Structures are given as structure tokens and as C-alpha cells.
Coordinates of C-alpha atoms in Angstrom, one line a residue:
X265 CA 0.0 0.0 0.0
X266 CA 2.8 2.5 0.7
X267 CA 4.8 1.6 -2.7
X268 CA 0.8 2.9 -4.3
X269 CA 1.0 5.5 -2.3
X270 CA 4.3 7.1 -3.3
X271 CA 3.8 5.8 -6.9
X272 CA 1.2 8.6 -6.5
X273 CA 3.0 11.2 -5.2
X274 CA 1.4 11.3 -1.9
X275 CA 3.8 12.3 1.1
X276 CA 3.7 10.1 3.9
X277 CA 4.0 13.3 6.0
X278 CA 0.5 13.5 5.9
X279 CA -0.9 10.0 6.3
X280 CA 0.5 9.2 10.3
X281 CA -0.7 11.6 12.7
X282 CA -3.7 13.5 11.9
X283 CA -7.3 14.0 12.9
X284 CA -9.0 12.2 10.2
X285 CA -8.8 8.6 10.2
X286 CA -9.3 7.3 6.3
X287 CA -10.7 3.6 6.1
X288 CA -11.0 1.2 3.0
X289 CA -14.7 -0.5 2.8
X290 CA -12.9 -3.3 1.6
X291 CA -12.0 -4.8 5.2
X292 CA -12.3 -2.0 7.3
X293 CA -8.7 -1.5 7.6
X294 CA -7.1 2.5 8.8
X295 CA -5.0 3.2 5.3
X296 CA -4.0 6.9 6.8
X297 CA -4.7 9.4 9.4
X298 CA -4.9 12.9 7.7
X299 CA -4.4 16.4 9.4
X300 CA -7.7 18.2 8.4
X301 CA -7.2 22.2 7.1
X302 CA -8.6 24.4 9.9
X303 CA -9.7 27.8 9.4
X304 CA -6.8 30.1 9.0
X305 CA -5.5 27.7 6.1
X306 CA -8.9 27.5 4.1
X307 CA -8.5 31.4 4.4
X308 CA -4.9 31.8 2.9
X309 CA -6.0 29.2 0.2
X310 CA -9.2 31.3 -0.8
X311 CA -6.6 34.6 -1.0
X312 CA -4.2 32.2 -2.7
X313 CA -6.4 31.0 -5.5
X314 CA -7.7 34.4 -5.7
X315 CA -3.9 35.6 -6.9
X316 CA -3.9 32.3 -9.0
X317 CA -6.9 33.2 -11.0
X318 CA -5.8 36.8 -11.5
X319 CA -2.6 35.7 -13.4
X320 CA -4.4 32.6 -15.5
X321 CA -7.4 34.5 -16.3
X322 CA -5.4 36.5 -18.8
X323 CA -3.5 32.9 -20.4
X324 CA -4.9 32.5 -23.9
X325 CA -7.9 29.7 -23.8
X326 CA -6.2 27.4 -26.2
X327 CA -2.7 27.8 -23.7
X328 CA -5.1 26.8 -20.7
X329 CA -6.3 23.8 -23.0
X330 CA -2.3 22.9 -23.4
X331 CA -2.1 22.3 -19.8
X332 CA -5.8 20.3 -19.4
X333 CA -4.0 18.2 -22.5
X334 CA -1.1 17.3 -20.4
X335 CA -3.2 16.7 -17.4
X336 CA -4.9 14.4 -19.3
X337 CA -1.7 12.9 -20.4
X338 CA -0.6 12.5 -16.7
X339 CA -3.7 10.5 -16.1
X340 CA -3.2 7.8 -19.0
X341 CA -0.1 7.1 -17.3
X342 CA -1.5 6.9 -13.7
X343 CA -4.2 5.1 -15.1
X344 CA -3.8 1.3 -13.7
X345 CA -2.4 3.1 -10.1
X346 CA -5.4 5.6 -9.6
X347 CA -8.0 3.6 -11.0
X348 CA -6.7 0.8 -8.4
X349 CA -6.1 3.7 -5.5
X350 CA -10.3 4.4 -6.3
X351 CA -11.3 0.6 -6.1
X352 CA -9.7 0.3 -2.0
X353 CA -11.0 3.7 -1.2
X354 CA -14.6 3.5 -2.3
X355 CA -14.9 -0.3 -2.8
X356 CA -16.2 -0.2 -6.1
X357 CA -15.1 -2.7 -8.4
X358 CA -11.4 -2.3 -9.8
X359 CA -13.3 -2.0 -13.6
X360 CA -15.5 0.6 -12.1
X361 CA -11.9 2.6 -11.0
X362 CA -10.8 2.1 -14.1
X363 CA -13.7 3.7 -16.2
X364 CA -13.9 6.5 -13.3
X365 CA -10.3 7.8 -14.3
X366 CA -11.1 6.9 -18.2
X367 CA -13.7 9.8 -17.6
X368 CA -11.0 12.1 -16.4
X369 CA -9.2 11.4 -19.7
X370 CA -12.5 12.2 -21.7
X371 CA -13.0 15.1 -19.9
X372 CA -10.0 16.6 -20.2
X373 CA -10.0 15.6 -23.9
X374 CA -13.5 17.5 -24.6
X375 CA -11.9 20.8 -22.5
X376 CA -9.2 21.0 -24.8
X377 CA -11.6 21.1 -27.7
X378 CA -13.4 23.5 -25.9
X379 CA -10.9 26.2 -25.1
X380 CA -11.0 27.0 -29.3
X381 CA -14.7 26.9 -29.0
X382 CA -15.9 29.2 -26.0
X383 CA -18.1 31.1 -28.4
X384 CA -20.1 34.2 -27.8
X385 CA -22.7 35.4 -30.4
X386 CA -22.9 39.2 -32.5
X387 CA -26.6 40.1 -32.8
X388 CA -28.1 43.2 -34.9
X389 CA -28.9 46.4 -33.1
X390 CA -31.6 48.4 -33.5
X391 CA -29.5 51.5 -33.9
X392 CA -27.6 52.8 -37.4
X393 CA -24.3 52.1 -36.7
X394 CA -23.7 49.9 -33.6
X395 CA -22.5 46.5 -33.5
X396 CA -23.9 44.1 -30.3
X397 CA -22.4 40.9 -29.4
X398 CA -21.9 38.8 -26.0
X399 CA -18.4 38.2 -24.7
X400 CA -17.5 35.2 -21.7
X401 CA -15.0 36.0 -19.5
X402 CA -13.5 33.7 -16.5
X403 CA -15.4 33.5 -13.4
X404 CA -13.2 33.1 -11.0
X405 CA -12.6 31.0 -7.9
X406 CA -14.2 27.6 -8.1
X407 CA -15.1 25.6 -5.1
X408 CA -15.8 21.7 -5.6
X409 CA -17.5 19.8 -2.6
X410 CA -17.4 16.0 -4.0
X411 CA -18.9 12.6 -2.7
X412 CA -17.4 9.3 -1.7
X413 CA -18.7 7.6 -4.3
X414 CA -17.0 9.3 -7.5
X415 CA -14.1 10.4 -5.1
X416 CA -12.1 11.8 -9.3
X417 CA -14.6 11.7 -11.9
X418 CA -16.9 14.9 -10.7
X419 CA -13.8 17.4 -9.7
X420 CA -12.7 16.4 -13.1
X421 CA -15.5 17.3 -14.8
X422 CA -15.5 20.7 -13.2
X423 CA -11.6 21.2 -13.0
X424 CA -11.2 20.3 -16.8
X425 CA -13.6 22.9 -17.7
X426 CA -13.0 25.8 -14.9
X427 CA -9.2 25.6 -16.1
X428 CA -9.7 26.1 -19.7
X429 CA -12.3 28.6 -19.1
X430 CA -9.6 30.8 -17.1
X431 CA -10.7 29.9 -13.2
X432 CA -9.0 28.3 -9.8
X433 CA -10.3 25.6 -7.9
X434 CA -10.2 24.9 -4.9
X435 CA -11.3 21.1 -4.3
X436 CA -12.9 20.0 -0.8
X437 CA -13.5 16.1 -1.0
X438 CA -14.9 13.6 1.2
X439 CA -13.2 13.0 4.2
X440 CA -14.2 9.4 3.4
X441 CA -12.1 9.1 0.1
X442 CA -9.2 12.4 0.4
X443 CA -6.2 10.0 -0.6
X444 CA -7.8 9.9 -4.0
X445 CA -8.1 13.8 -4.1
X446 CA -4.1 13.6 -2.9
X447 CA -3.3 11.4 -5.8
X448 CA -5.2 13.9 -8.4
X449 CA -3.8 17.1 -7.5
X450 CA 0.1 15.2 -7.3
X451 CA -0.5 14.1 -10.6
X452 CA -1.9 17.8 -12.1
X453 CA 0.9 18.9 -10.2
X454 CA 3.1 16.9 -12.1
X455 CA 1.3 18.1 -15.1
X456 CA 1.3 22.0 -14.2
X457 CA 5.7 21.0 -13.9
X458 CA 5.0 19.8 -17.9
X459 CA 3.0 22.7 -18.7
X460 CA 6.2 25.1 -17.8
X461 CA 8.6 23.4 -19.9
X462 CA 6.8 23.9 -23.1
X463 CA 8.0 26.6 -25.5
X464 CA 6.7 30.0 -24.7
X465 CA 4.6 28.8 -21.0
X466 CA 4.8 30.8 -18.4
X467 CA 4.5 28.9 -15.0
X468 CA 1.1 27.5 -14.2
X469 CA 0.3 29.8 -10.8
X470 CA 1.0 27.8 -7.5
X471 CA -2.5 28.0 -6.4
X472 CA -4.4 27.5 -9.2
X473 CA -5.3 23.7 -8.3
X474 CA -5.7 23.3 -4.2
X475 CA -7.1 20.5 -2.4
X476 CA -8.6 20.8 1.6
X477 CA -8.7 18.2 3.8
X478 CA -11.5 18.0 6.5
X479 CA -15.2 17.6 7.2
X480 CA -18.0 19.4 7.3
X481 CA -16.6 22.6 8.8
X482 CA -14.2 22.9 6.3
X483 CA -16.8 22.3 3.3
X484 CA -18.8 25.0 5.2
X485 CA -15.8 27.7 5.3
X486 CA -15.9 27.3 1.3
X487 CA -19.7 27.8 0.8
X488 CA -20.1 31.3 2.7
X489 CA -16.6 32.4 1.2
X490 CA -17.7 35.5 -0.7
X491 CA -14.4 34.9 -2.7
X492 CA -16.2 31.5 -4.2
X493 CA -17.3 32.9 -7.4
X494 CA -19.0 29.2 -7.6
X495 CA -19.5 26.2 -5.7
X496 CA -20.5 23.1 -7.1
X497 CA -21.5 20.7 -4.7
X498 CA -22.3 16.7 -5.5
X499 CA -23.9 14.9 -2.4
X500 CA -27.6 14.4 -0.7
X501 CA -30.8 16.7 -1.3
X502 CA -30.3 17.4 2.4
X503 CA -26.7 18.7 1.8
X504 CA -27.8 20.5 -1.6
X505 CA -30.6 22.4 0.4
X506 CA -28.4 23.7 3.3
X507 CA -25.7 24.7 0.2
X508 CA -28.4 26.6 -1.9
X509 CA -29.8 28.9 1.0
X510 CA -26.4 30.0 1.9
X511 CA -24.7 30.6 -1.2
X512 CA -27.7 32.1 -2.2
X513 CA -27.9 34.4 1.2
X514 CA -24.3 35.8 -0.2
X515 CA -26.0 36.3 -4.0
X516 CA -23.3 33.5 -5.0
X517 CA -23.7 30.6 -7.6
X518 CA -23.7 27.1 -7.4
X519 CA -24.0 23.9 -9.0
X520 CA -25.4 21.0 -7.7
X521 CA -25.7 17.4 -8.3
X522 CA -27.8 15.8 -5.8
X523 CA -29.9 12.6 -5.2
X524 CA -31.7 10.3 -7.9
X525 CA -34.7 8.1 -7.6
X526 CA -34.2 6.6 -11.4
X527 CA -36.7 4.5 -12.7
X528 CA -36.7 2.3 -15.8
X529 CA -40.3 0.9 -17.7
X530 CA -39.9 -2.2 -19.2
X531 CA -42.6 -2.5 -21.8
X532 CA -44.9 -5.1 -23.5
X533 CA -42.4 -4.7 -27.0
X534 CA -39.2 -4.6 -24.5
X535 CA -36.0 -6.9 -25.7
X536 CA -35.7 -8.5 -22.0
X537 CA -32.5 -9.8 -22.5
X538 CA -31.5 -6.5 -23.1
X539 CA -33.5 -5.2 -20.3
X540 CA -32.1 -8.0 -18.1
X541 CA -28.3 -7.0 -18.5
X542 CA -29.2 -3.2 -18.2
X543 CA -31.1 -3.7 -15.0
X544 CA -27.9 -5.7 -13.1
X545 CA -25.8 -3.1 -13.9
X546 CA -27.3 0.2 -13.1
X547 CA -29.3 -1.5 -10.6
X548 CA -26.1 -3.5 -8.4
X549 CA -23.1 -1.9 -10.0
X550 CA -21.1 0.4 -7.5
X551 CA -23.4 -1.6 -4.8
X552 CA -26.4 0.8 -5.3
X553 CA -24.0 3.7 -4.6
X554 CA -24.7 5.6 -7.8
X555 CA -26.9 8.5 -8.4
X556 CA -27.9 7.3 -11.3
X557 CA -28.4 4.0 -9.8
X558 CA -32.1 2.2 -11.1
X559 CA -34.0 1.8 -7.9
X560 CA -37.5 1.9 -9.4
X561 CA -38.4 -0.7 -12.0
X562 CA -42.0 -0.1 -13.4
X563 CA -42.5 -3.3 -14.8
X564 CA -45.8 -4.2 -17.3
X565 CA -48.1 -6.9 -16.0
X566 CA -47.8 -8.7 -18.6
X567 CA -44.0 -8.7 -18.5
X568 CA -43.6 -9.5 -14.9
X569 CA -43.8 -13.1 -14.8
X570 CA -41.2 -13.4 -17.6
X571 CA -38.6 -10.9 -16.1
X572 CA -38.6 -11.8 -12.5
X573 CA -37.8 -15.2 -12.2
X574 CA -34.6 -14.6 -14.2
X575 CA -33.7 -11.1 -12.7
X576 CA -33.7 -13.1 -9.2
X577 CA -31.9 -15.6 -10.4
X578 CA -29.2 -13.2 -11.8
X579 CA -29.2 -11.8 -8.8
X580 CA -28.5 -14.9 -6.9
X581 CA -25.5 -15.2 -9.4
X582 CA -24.0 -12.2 -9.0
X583 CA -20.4 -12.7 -7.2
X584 CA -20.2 -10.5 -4.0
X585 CA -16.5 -10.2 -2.5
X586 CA -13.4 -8.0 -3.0
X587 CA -13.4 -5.6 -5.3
X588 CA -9.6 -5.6 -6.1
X589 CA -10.5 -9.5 -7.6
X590 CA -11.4 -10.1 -11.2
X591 CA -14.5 -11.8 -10.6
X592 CA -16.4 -9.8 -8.5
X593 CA -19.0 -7.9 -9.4
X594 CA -20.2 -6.1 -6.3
X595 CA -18.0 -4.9 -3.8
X596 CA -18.8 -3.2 0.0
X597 CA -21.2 -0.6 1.2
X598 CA -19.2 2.3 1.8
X599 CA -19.6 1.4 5.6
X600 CA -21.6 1.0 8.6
X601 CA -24.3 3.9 8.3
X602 CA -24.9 2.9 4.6
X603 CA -25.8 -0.7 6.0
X604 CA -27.9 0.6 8.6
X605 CA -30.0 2.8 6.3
X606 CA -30.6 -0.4 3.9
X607 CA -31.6 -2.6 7.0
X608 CA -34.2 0.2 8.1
X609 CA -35.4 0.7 4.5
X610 CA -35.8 -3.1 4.6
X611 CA -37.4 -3.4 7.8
X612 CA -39.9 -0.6 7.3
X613 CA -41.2 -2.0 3.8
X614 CA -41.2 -5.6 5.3
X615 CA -43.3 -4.2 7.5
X616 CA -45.7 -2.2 5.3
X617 CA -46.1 -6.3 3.3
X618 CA -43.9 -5.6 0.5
X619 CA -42.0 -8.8 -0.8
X620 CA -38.1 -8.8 0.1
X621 CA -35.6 -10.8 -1.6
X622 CA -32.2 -10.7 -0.5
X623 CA -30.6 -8.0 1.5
X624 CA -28.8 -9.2 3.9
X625 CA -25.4 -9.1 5.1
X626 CA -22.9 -11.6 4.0
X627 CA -18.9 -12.2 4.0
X628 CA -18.8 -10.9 8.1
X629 CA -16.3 -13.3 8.7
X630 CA -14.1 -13.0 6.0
X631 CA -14.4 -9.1 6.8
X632 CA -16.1 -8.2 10.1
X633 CA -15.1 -4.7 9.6
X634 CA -16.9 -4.1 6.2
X635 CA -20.1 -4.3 4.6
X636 CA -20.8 -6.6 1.8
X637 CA -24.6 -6.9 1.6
X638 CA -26.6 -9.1 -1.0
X639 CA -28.5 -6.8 -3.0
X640 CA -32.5 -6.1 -2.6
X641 CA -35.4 -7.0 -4.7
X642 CA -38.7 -5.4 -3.3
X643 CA -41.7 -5.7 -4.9
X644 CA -44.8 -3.7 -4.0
X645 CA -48.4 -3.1 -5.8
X646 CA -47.9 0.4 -5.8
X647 CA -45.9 3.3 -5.4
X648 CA -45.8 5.0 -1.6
X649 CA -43.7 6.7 0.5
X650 CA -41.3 4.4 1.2
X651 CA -40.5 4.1 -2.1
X652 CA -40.2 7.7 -2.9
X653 CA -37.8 7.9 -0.7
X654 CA -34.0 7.1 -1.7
X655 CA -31.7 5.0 -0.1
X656 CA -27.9 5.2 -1.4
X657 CA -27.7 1.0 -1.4
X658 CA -28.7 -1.8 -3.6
X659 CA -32.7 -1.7 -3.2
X660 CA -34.7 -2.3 -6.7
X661 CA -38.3 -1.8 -6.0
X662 CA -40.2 -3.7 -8.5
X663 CA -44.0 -1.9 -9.2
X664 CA -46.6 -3.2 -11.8
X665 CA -48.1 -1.2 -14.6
X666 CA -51.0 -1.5 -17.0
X667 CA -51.5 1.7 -18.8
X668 CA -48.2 3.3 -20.2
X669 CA -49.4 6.7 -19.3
X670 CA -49.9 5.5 -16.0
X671 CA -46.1 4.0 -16.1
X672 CA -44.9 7.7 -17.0
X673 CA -46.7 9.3 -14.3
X674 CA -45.4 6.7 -11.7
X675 CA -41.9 7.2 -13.3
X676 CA -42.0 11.4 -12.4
X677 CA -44.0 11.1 -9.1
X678 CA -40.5 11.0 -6.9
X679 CA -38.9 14.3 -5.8
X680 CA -36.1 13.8 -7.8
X681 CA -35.3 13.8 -11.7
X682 CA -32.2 13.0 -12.3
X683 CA -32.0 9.8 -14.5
X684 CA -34.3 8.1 -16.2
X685 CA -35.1 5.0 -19.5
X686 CA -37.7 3.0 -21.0
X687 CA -37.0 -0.5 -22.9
X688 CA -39.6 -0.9 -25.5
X689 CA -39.9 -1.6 -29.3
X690 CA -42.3 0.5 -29.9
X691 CA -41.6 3.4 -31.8
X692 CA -44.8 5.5 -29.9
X693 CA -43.8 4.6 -26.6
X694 CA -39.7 5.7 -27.0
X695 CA -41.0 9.1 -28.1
X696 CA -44.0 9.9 -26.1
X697 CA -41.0 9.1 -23.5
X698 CA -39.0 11.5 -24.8
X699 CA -41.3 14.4 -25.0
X700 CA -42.4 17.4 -22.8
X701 CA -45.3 15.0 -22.3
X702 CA -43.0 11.8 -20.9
X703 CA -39.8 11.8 -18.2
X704 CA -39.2 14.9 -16.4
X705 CA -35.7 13.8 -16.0
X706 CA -32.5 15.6 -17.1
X707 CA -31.2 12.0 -18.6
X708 CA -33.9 9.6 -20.4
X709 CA -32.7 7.2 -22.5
X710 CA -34.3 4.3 -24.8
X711 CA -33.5 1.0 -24.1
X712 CA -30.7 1.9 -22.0
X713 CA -30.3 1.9 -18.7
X714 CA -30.1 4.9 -16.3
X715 CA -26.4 5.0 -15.5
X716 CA -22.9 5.1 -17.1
X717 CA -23.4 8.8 -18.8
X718 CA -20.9 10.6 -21.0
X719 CA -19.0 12.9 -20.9
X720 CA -20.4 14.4 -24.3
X721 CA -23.7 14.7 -22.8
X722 CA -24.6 17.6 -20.0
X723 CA -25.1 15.4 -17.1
X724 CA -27.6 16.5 -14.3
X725 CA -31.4 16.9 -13.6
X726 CA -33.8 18.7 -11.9
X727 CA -36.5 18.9 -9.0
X728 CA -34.6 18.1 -6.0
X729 CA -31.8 16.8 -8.0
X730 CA -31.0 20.3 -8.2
X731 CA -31.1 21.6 -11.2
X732 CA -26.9 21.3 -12.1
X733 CA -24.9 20.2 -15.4
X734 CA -21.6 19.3 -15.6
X735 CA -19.5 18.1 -18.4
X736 CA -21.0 18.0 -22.4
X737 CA -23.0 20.7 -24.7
X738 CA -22.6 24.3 -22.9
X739 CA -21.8 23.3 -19.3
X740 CA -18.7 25.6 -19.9
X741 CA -21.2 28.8 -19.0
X742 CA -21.5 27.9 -15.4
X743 CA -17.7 28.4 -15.2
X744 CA -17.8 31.9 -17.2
X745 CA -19.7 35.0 -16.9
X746 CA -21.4 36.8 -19.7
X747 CA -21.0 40.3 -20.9
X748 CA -23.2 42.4 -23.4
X749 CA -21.0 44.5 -25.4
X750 CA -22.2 47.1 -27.8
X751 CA -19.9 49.0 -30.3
X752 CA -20.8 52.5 -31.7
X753 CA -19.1 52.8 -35.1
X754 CA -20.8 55.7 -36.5
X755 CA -20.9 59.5 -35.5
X756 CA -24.4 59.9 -34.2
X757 CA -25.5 58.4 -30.5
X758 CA -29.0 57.7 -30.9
X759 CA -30.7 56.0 -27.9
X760 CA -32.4 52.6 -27.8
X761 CA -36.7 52.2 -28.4
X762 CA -36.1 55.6 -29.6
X763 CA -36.0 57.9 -26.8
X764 CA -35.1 61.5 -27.6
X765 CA -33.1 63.1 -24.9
X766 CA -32.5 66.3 -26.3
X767 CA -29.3 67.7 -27.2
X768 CA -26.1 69.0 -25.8
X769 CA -24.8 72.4 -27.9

């Protein structure tokens, strides 16, 4: 573990004898005690990036792409020992680490596209002799709150595109999963070194990339910063609501990614084999810890009996154990709390008569000090409370439908709208689906499941998903502001809608 550590670049100064103990879900084991950042060092690395952004703001975009390019670079090479670094700090499966820093790559390979393409528009005036036309401009200082379960992928997507678009950022990640954020910012470090050595650079500033160690207090120091030209946040609606209210009390922005109750409708027309594979995946893939995990599936009557028996028996397949070994397909719950929040999910719709399969814990003794759980299939007879409600674990609630309208109303009647799919043949169905008439959600696909997004598509939703979008089409505005310029060519100043003002002799 130390030889992947320094491999990394991460001191082992900082791993011994600090506050914050970091654990793997794996088996539970301590892989480094971190010193959290208290107050008075959040507050010189605010006034820091602050400098930083001053001096890159004013780098040509396609120079601020150069150094996203060799960032990206940086991360091919680092690829095997990050991706594996992600797999014992979140427990996901090692493949699963491997696509997370895959999307790092992409990301940073769509920014440097991006920084020749941060377009504004010219648009007639209505007086003779004026030209009109929107500029963007760098922001300023970004702060990035992340969650466990992506502990790279989502400061990429913001970092690739707040760099080329001229801004800091400041990174505050999950005091469950920091080491990753160590790794990342040693290996843009490494790439900022690159970027200086290339003909004509001038140093990337010393600040411009900054990681903060620490819980919730330090999170908290970053959101009422008036300096935080943005904060994007990625966690719970709780944590999304607390962040709006007081960025907003400071007339600040922010960007956030929140919670997902994702359903899928499997239709009369549907290809179930198809439907069968997408349903594993997003359903038990990162052990239910995905946003865009499928937790609802809305399944037709007439379907039912034909999809159950052999999505139970996948799941009694499916090969629970370490992550770091090539056969396994589900790895831990991120730790104790998670587990308890499944059990009481459990319990309570146990108790309300719905029908539970699976569940329960399992490999205790191999690894007392993590938690591997079977995943869930619930089904009910209709939607309620309970299953509104999210829980980050492997729960599948499984709800019968008759009437596809019905199936499209069931699918929006949650609180959230992030992700969202429907697997049918039918060529009315898909589109109805698709339409201001069908999913509410930011992401609905067609006979594909609800998670594994790309990066070329904005990725985000709304309701109490909170209304975000990161990477793909014009996310690049969130990290820019806009001006209106207008340009008197001419010798006469006449006034807009006509007003007459008089003259001046």
C-alpha cells in the first residue's frame, strides 16, 4: 500500500498523525490518518487562488487547454495506479476505478476542444451604426464539494472545464475518500511542472489547483466564502438544500448534483435480454451507490412473470466479495451507516407487506469490519412513501403497470429527476417518452439503462436533484460570466426604443 502511495505522489508526511482517520470498505482497515485544514489555512488558500486566478485569467484559452492536455496525459499514465487507489478507497469494483479515471481522460479531452470553441454570439442592433455581441470571461474562484462515491470523476468534470475557461479551484473532498483527491492534484501537479517546460509557458500559478482536507466545517468555510465565485456541490438533497440557502444568502452561484430516484419501464415490445443485463448493472453496480443508480423498476403486467424469475436468479449469481478481484461484481457498502440505512429501508417496507428478496449481510467473517450486503429486490403493488424515498444502497423496487401513461406518471411522481429509461420496441412509446409529455428527468434514454453517462452529454437533472450540469454541450457557461457589449461605429449616439433626450450644444 505504501509503494501505491508514493507511486502517487502522496507524502507520507501526511498520512501518520492526523485527525481524520481514512478507512477502506474493503475490510475496514485504517490506510492513513490525515491532518484536516482548519480555518486560518482555508482562508490563505481562498486569498491564494484568488492571486492564482488573476494571473491565468489572462493565459490565452487554447494555452489553458495545453495544460488540461497534459493533465490528461498525466492521467493515462496513472491510469492502472489511480484507478486501483479508487477501487480500495470507495470499494467499487477495480473496472468501475478504471472507467472513473477513463472519464478524467475524456473530460479533459473534450476541454481541450473546448478552449478554441468558447463562443459568444454578434446580434443586430436596432440603432444605425452599432454593432452588439456577447463576450465570456473567466469566473473566478471555483469551489468543488465531492462525494465518496465518484471520489475523481466529478472534480474532473469541473476542474477540466473551470481551467480552460480561465478559473482556480479549490477542491474540498470527502473526508471518506481524500487520498484519492491527494493522488489527483500530485498528478496535475506533475502536469502543471509539464505545462512550464513547453515553448513560450509561463508557470502555471501555484495555487491554481488546491485540495482541503476535512469535514463538514471545512466544506462550510468554502460555501459562505464571498471569494467562491461558484461552488459546485455533488452529495444528498439534504446537503444541496443547506448549500443553496447559503450561497444564495451571499448572491453567490452554485452547481449541484444531488440525489436520484431513477426508474426504468420495461414495456410489453421490450427486448428482455436486453433489459435483463441493463437492469444488473445500473441496478447493483457500485453496490447501489450511484446517483444514477435504477431503484425503481416499473414493470408491465404482462412482462412481470417473464422478467422476475430470471432477474432473481441473476441476482443470486452475481459474485459479492473483494473488489480488487477479477471476478467480482459487487463490492462493499461504503460502511456501517450505509448498512444501517438499507436494514431500516428493509425493515420498514417488510413491515408495510412488501415482498423482500435478498438483502442481507454476507462475508462478516471473511471481513467483520466491512459491509458486503446481497442486493435487494422489493416488490410492492404500488408506489408509496417508502418508495419515494432514496436509499444510497442496492434496493430495486419492483411496481406493476398497466397503462403506459400510468407507467410515465409513476416514473415522475418522486422528488427527484435526475436519471431516467424506458426499454420498448415500440416506436410511440420511446418518443412519447422523450417528449415534454413523458420523463421529467435531465437523462432519459431508450432501451438503456439509467447509469454510465458521457461525458459528451450535460449530465444533471432537476426537481430536488437540483437543477446542475456538468461536463458536455454548454456546461462551460457555469464556469464563465457573460457580458453584453455594444460598439458605436458611427458618428451619431441615438438612444435605444427611440427615446429622444434632447441635445447637448
Amino acid at each position: 500500500m505504501n509503494e501505491l502511495f508514493r507511486s502517487l505522489g502522496i507524502d507520507s508526511a501526511c498520512r501518520a498523525d492526523g485527525d481524520l482517520p481514512v478507512h477502506s470498505p474493503i475490510d475496514g482497515r485504517c490506510l492513513a490518518r490525515l491532518r484536516s485544514h482548519d480555518e486560518a489555512h482555508v482562508a490563505r488558500a481562498i486569498e491564494a487562488a484568488q492571486h492564482a486566478f488573476v494571473a491565468w485569467r489572462s493565459v490565452p484559452a487554447p494555452r489553458r487547454g495545453e495544460l488540461v492536455r497534459l493533465f490528461g496525459n498525466e492521467l493515462r499514465a496513472n491510469k492502472e495506479l489511480l484507478g486501483r487507489l479508487i477501487t480500495i478507497e470507495t470499494g467499487k469494483i477495480l473496472p468501475e476505478g478504471l472507467g472513473e479515471v477513463q472519464e478524467m481522460i475524456d473530460i479533459c479531452d473534450f476541454a481541450l476542444g473546448l478552449s478554441r470553441q468558447l463562443y459568444g454570439l454578434t446580434m443586430p442592433s436596432e440603432r444605425p451604426g452599432h454593432r452588439m455581441m456577447e463576450t465570456w470571461h473567466p469566473l473566478g474562484v471555483v469551489g468543488v464539494i465531492s462525494a465518496f462515491n465518484f471520489p475523481a470523476a466529478v472534480w474532473a468534470w469541473n476542474t477540466a472545464l473551470a481551467l480552460v475557461c480561465g478559473d482556480a479551484v479549490i477542491w474540498k473532498p470527502s473526508e471518506k475518500t481524500p487520498l484519492t483527491a491527494l493522488a489527483c492534484q500530485a498528478i496535475f501537479e506533475k502536469a502543471a511542472r509539464g505545462f512550464a517546460q513547453t515553448a513560450g509557458a509561463a508557470p502555471v500559478p501555484a495555487a491554481l489547483s488546491q485540495v482541503l482536507v476535512g469535514g463538514r466545517e471545512t466544506g462550510e468555510l468554502l460555501v459562505d466564502h464571498r471569494s467562491i465565485a461558484l461552488l459546485s456541490a455533488t452529495g444528498s438533497t439534504r446537503m444541496g438544500r443547506e448549500i443553496g440557502v447559503r450561497v444564495a444568502a451571499r448572491l453567490g452561484r452554485c452547481l449541484l448534483e444531488l440525489g436520484g430516484n431513477n426508474a426504468m419501464i420495461v414495456a410489453p415490445s421490450a427486448d428482455l435480454d436486453l433489459a435483463l443485463r441493463a437492469i444488473l448493472f445500473s441496478a447493483v453496480g457500485t453496490a447501489g451507490q450511484r446517483c444514477t443508480t435504477l431503484r425503481r423498476l416499473i414493470v408491465h403486467r404482462e412482462v412481470a412473470p417473464k422478467l422476475l424469475p430470471r432477474l432473481k436468479d441473476a441476482y443470486a449469481s452475481v459474485c459479492i466479495g473483494d473488489p480488487l478481484e477479477a471476478q467480482t461484481l459487487v463490492g462493499p457498502l461504503i460502511d456501517r451507516v450505509a448498512f444501517e440505512n438499507m436494514q431500516s429501508a428493509l425493515s420498514a417496507m417488510t413491515a408495510a407487506g412488501a415482498r423482500v428478496s435478498g438483502g442481507e449481510r454476507v462475508l462478516s467473517e471473511r471481513f467483520p469490519d466491512a459491509y458486503y450486503v446481497r442486493p435487494a429486490i422489493v416488490e410492492v403493488d404500488e408506489q408509496d412513501d417508502l418508495v419515494r424515498k432514496e436509499t444510497f444502497a442496492p434496493i430495486l423496487y419492483v411496481l406493476p403497470y398497466e397503462d403506459f401513461d400510468h407507467a410515465i406518471a409513476m416514473q415522475n411522481d418522486v422528488s427527484h429527476g435526475l436519471s431516467s429509461c424506458v426499454f420498448t420496441n415500440d416506436l410511440r412509446e420511446a418518443e412519447k417518452f422523450l417528449s415534454a409529455a413523458g420523463s421529467d428527468c435531465g437523462i432519459a434514454n431508450v432501451n438503456i439503462g439509467p447509469s454510465g453517462a458521457e461525458i459528451g452529454g450535460a449530465f444533471g437533472g432537476d426537481k430536488e436533484t437540483g437543477g446542475g450540469r456538468e461536463a458536455g454541450s454548454d456546461a462551460w457557461r457555469n464556469y464563465m460570466r457573460r457580458a453584453t457589449n455594444t460598439v458605436n461605429h458611427s458618428r451619431e449616439l441615438p438612444l435605444a426604443q427611440g427615446i429622444s433626450f434632447g441635445a447637448i450644444h
